[in-house]
C-alpha positions as a Markdown table, in Angstrom:
| # | Residue | x | y | z |
|---|---|---|---|---|
| 1 | Unk | 0.0 | 0.1 | 0.0 |
| 2 | Unk | 1.5 | 3.1 | -1.0 |
| 3 | Unk | 0.3 | 6.7 | -2.9 |
| 4 | Unk | 0.1 | 4.9 | -6.0 |
| 5 | Unk | -3.3 | 3.3 | -5.1 |
| 6 | Unk | -6.5 | 4.7 | -5.8 |
| 7 | Unk | -8.0 | 4.6 | -2.4 |
| 8 | Unk | -5.0 | 4.7 | 0.5 |
| 9 | Unk | -5.6 | 2.8 | 3.5 |
| 10 | Unk | -3.7 | 5.0 | 5.4 |
| 11 | Unk | -4.4 | 2.5 | 8.5 |
| 12 | Unk | -1.9 | 0.2 | 6.8 |
| 13 | Unk | 1.0 | 2.7 | 6.6 |
| 14 | Unk | 3.5 | 3.4 | 9.2 |
| 15 | Unk | 1.9 | 5.9 | 11.0 |
| 16 | Unk | 5.1 | 7.8 | 11.8 |
| 17 | Unk | 5.5 | 8.3 | 8.0 |
| 18 | Unk | 2.3 | 10.4 | 8.0 |
| 19 | Unk | 2.0 | 13.7 | 8.7 |
| 20 | Unk | -1.1 | 15.6 | 9.7 |
| 21 | Unk | -2.1 | 18.9 | 10.9 |
| 22 | Unk | -5.6 | 20.9 | 11.1 |
| 23 | Unk | -5.0 | 24.8 | 11.3 |
| 24 | Unk | -8.1 | 25.3 | 13.4 |
| 25 | Unk | -6.6 | 23.8 | 16.4 |
| 26 | Unk | -5.2 | 26.1 | 18.7 |
| 27 | Unk | -1.7 | 25.2 | 18.3 |
| 28 | Unk | -1.2 | 26.6 | 14.6 |
| 29 | Unk | 2.8 | 26.1 | 14.7 |
| 30 | Unk | 4.0 | 23.6 | 12.1 |
| 31 | Unk | 6.8 | 21.3 | 13.4 |
| 32 | Unk | 9.4 | 21.3 | 10.5 |
| 33 | Unk | 11.1 | 18.3 | 11.4 |
| 34 | Unk | 7.6 | 16.2 | 11.7 |
| 35 | Unk | 6.6 | 17.3 | 8.0 |
| 36 | Unk | 10.7 | 16.9 | 6.9 |
| 37 | Unk | 10.8 | 13.3 | 7.9 |
| 38 | Unk | 7.6 | 11.7 | 6.3 |
| 39 | Unk | 6.4 | 10.8 | 3.1 |
| 40 | Unk | 2.7 | 11.5 | 3.8 |
| 41 | Unk | 1.1 | 14.7 | 4.8 |
| 42 | Unk | -2.6 | 15.4 | 5.2 |
| 43 | Unk | -3.1 | 19.3 | 6.2 |
| 44 | Unk | -6.6 | 20.9 | 7.1 |
| 45 | Unk | -7.6 | 24.6 | 6.9 |
| 46 | Unk | -4.2 | 25.9 | 6.0 |
| 47 | Unk | -4.9 | 29.9 | 6.5 |
| 48 | Unk | -1.7 | 31.7 | 5.9 |
| 49 | Unk | -1.1 | 35.3 | 4.9 |
| 50 | Unk | 0.9 | 34.1 | 1.9 |
| 51 | Unk | -2.0 | 32.2 | 0.8 |
| 52 | Unk | 0.6 | 29.5 | -0.9 |
| 53 | Unk | 2.8 | 26.8 | -0.1 |
| 54 | Unk | 5.6 | 29.3 | 1.1 |
| 55 | Unk | 4.4 | 28.9 | 4.4 |
| 56 | Unk | 5.0 | 25.4 | 4.9 |
| 57 | Unk | 8.6 | 23.7 | 5.4 |
| 58 | Unk | 10.7 | 22.2 | 3.0 |
| 59 | Unk | 10.8 | 18.3 | 2.6 |
| 60 | Unk | 12.7 | 16.3 | 0.1 |
| 61 | Unk | 11.0 | 12.8 | 1.5 |
| 62 | Unk | 7.2 | 14.1 | 0.9 |
| 63 | Unk | 5.7 | 12.0 | -1.7 |
| 64 | Unk | 1.9 | 12.5 | -0.9 |
| 65 | Unk | 0.3 | 16.0 | -0.2 |
| 66 | Unk | -3.3 | 16.4 | 0.5 |
| 67 | Unk | -4.8 | 20.0 | 1.3 |
| 68 | Unk | -8.5 | 20.5 | 2.5 |
| 69 | Unk | -10.3 | 23.7 | 2.9 |
| 70 | Unk | -6.8 | 25.7 | 2.0 |
| 71 | Unk | -7.1 | 29.3 | 1.2 |
| 72 | Unk | -3.9 | 29.0 | -1.4 |
| 73 | Unk | -4.6 | 31.0 | -4.4 |
| 74 | Unk | -1.5 | 29.4 | -6.7 |
| 75 | Unk | 1.0 | 26.8 | -6.3 |
| 76 | Unk | 4.1 | 29.2 | -5.6 |
| 77 | Unk | 6.3 | 27.8 | -3.1 |
| 78 | Unk | 5.5 | 23.8 | -4.2 |
| 79 | Unk | 8.8 | 23.3 | -5.6 |
| 80 | Unk | 10.4 | 22.6 | -2.0 |
| 81 | Unk | 8.4 | 19.4 | -2.3 |
| 82 | Unk | 10.6 | 18.4 | -5.2 |
| 83 | Unk | 10.2 | 14.7 | -5.0 |
| 84 | Unk | 6.2 | 15.2 | -4.9 |
| 85 | Unk | 4.5 | 12.4 | -6.6 |
| 86 | Unk | 0.6 | 12.7 | -5.8 |
| 87 | Unk | -1.2 | 15.9 | -5.0 |
| 88 | Unk | -4.6 | 16.5 | -3.7 |
| 89 | Unk | -6.4 | 19.4 | -3.2 |
| 90 | Unk | -10.1 | 19.5 | -2.1 |
| 91 | Unk | -12.5 | 22.7 | -1.3 |
| 92 | Unk | -9.6 | 24.7 | -2.1 |
| 93 | Unk | -12.2 | 27.4 | -3.0 |
| 94 | Unk | -9.9 | 30.4 | -3.3 |
| 95 | Unk | -7.4 | 28.6 | -6.0 |
| 96 | Unk | -7.5 | 30.4 | -9.1 |
| 97 | Unk | -4.0 | 29.6 | -10.7 |
| 98 | Unk | -1.5 | 26.9 | -11.5 |
| 99 | Unk | 1.5 | 29.1 | -11.3 |
| 100 | Unk | 4.3 | 27.3 | -9.6 |
| 101 | Unk | 3.1 | 23.8 | -10.6 |
| 102 | Unk | 5.2 | 23.7 | -13.6 |
| 103 | Unk | 8.4 | 23.5 | -11.2 |
| 104 | Unk | 7.3 | 19.8 | -10.4 |
| 105 | Unk | 6.9 | 18.4 | -13.9 |
| 106 | Unk | 9.8 | 16.4 | -13.1 |
| 107 | Unk | 8.1 | 14.4 | -10.4 |
| 108 | Unk | 4.4 | 14.7 | -10.4 |
| 109 | Unk | 2.1 | 11.6 | -11.6 |
| 110 | Unk | -1.4 | 12.2 | -9.9 |
| 111 | Unk | -3.1 | 15.4 | -9.8 |
| 112 | Unk | -6.5 | 15.3 | -8.0 |
| 113 | Unk | -8.2 | 18.9 | -7.8 |
| 114 | Unk | -11.9 | 18.9 | -6.2 |
| 115 | Unk | -14.1 | 21.9 | -5.9 |
| 116 | Unk | -11.8 | 24.6 | -7.1 |
| 117 | Unk | -14.4 | 26.4 | -9.2 |
| 118 | Unk | -12.2 | 29.7 | -10.2 |
| 119 | Unk | -9.4 | 27.3 | -11.7 |
| 120 | Unk | -8.9 | 27.2 | -15.2 |
| 121 | Unk | -6.5 | 25.1 | -17.7 |
| 122 | Unk | -2.9 | 27.0 | -18.1 |
| 123 | Unk | 0.5 | 26.2 | -19.6 |
| 124 | Unk | 1.8 | 25.4 | -16.0 |
| 125 | Unk | -0.3 | 22.6 | -15.7 |
| 126 | Unk | 0.2 | 21.5 | -19.6 |
| 127 | Unk | 3.9 | 21.1 | -18.3 |
| 128 | Unk | 3.2 | 18.2 | -16.4 |
| 129 | Unk | 4.4 | 15.5 | -18.6 |
| 130 | Unk | 4.5 | 12.7 | -16.3 |
| 131 | Unk | 1.0 | 13.0 | -14.9 |
| 132 | Unk | -0.5 | 9.4 | -15.4 |
| 133 | Unk | -3.8 | 10.4 | -13.1 |
| 134 | Unk | -5.6 | 13.6 | -13.9 |
| 135 | Unk | -8.8 | 14.6 | -12.0 |
| 136 | Unk | -10.4 | 18.1 | -12.2 |
| 137 | Unk | -13.7 | 17.5 | -10.5 |
| 138 | Unk | -16.0 | 20.6 | -10.0 |
| 139 | Unk | -13.1 | 23.1 | -11.6 |
| 140 | Unk | -13.5 | 25.9 | -13.9 |
| 141 | Unk | -14.7 | 25.3 | -17.5 |
| 142 | Unk | -12.7 | 23.8 | -20.0 |
| 143 | Unk | -12.9 | 25.1 | -23.6 |
| 144 | Unk | -11.9 | 21.6 | -25.2 |
| 145 | Unk | -10.0 | 18.7 | -24.6 |
| 146 | Unk | -7.2 | 19.3 | -26.9 |
| 147 | Unk | -4.9 | 19.8 | -24.0 |
| 148 | Unk | -4.9 | 16.2 | -23.4 |
| 149 | Unk | -2.1 | 15.8 | -25.9 |
| 150 | Unk | 0.4 | 17.3 | -23.8 |
| 151 | Unk | 0.1 | 14.2 | -21.2 |
| 152 | Unk | 1.6 | 11.4 | -23.2 |
| 153 | Unk | 1.8 | 9.0 | -20.3 |
| 154 | Unk | -1.8 | 9.8 | -19.0 |
| 155 | Unk | -3.8 | 6.6 | -18.1 |
| 156 | Unk | -7.0 | 7.9 | -16.1 |
| 157 | Unk | -8.7 | 11.2 | -16.6 |
| 158 | Unk | -12.0 | 12.5 | -14.7 |
| 159 | Unk | -14.0 | 15.5 | -14.9 |
| 160 | Unk | -16.9 | 15.2 | -13.0 |
| 161 | Unk | -18.8 | 18.4 | -12.5 |
| 162 | Unk | -16.5 | 20.3 | -14.8 |
| 163 | Unk | -18.1 | 21.4 | -18.0 |
| 164 | Unk | -16.4 | 20.7 | -21.5 |
| 165 | Unk | -17.9 | 23.8 | -23.3 |
| 166 | Unk | -17.3 | 22.6 | -26.9 |
| 167 | Unk | -18.7 | 19.4 | -26.0 |
| 168 | Unk | -16.2 | 17.2 | -28.4 |
| 169 | Unk | -14.9 | 14.2 | -26.2 |
| 170 | Unk | -13.2 | 12.5 | -28.9 |
| 171 | Unk | -9.7 | 13.6 | -27.9 |
| 172 | Unk | -10.1 | 10.9 | -25.2 |
| 173 | Unk | -10.7 | 8.0 | -27.3 |
| 174 | Unk | -7.7 | 9.3 | -29.6 |
| 175 | Unk | -5.3 | 9.6 | -26.8 |
| 176 | Unk | -2.9 | 6.8 | -26.9 |
| 177 | Unk | -2.8 | 5.5 | -23.2 |
| 178 | Unk | -5.9 | 7.0 | -21.4 |
| 179 | Unk | -7.6 | 3.9 | -20.2 |
| 180 | Unk | -10.1 | 5.2 | -18.1 |
| 181 | Unk | -12.5 | 8.2 | -17.4 |
| 182 | Unk | -15.0 | 9.7 | -15.2 |
| 183 | Unk | -17.7 | 12.4 | -16.1 |
| 184 | Unk | -21.2 | 13.3 | -16.1 |
| 185 | Unk | -23.4 | 13.4 | -19.2 |
| 186 | Unk | -24.4 | 16.2 | -20.8 |
| 187 | Unk | -26.9 | 17.1 | -23.5 |
| 188 | Unk | -24.1 | 18.9 | -25.5 |
| 189 | Unk | -21.6 | 16.3 | -25.3 |
| 190 | Unk | -21.0 | 13.9 | -28.3 |
| 191 | Unk | -20.6 | 10.7 | -26.1 |
| 192 | Unk | -22.3 | 9.2 | -23.4 |
| 193 | Unk | -20.2 | 8.0 | -20.3 |
| 194 | Unk | -21.2 | 4.6 | -21.1 |
| 195 | Unk | -20.3 | 4.9 | -24.6 |
| 196 | Unk | -16.8 | 6.2 | -23.8 |
| 197 | Unk | -16.4 | 3.2 | -21.3 |
| 198 | Unk | -17.3 | 0.7 | -23.9 |
| 199 | Unk | -14.8 | 1.7 | -26.5 |
| 200 | Unk | -12.0 | 2.2 | -24.2 |
| 201 | Unk | -12.6 | -1.4 | -23.0 |
| 202 | Unk | -12.6 | -2.4 | -26.8 |
| 203 | Unk | -9.4 | -0.6 | -27.0 |
| 204 | Unk | -7.8 | -1.8 | -23.8 |
| 205 | Unk | -9.3 | -5.3 | -23.5 |
| 206 | Unk | -7.1 | -6.1 | -20.4 |
| 207 | Unk | -7.5 | -4.8 | -17.1 |
| 208 | Unk | -4.3 | -2.8 | -16.3 |
| 209 | Unk | -5.1 | -2.3 | -12.3 |
| 210 | Unk | -3.5 | -4.0 | -9.7 |
| 211 | Unk | -6.0 | -4.8 | -7.0 |
| 212 | Unk | -5.6 | -5.2 | -3.1 |
| 213 | Unk | -8.4 | -6.4 | -0.8 |
| 214 | Unk | -9.5 | -6.1 | 2.7 |
| 215 | Unk | -12.2 | -6.8 | 5.0 |
| 216 | Unk | -13.7 | -3.2 | 4.0 |
| 217 | Unk | -13.5 | -3.8 | 0.0 |
| 218 | Unk | -10.9 | -3.2 | -2.7 |
| 219 | Unk | -8.9 | -0.5 | -4.0 |
| 220 | Unk | -6.1 | -0.5 | -6.9 |
| 221 | Unk | -3.3 | 1.2 | -8.2 |
| 222 | Unk | -2.8 | 1.9 | -12.2 |
């Protein structure tokens, strides 16, 4: 079990290797040593004056970073996590720019952004050529899907509650490596989700995922 799995069972990881911090708690000081010596970090309610990653201490070991309800506006300062492989942001509603994210183009493989309605596609995002999993759920409108060609290793792409303005989903099928997608059907889309899934299964008949199981169910990695 590690950062590569779709759902991470954190209880199976070494708890000393997980940094957790809620900035709503009375003690808002962050221990640099704790973050510097862990591979996983989960942070809630980051509310710093700089509105950026510059308020977090540097870590070369960090592989997974999850921010929940942070008030960041961009990704300035994130390069201090130069070996970061997976980045998740949930309900970071003030996020408006990908500025700074391009500095992780040599490491980042998994990007999941959920509920950042002001965030739109930009060149900084397109520089992430190593991305394998891209999830832009409930983000700003996307003009078209032509940008997918910038991600030659992309396997999984999801855009639940994010609108593709031109309605053309053909770039998903044209992409040489995308095996799975997730989206909600809309009238102006030229394919239904069920049809896309069917065509991708024809294109890639073998299941590419590796599964693990426990008493709660299963998870997988790509």
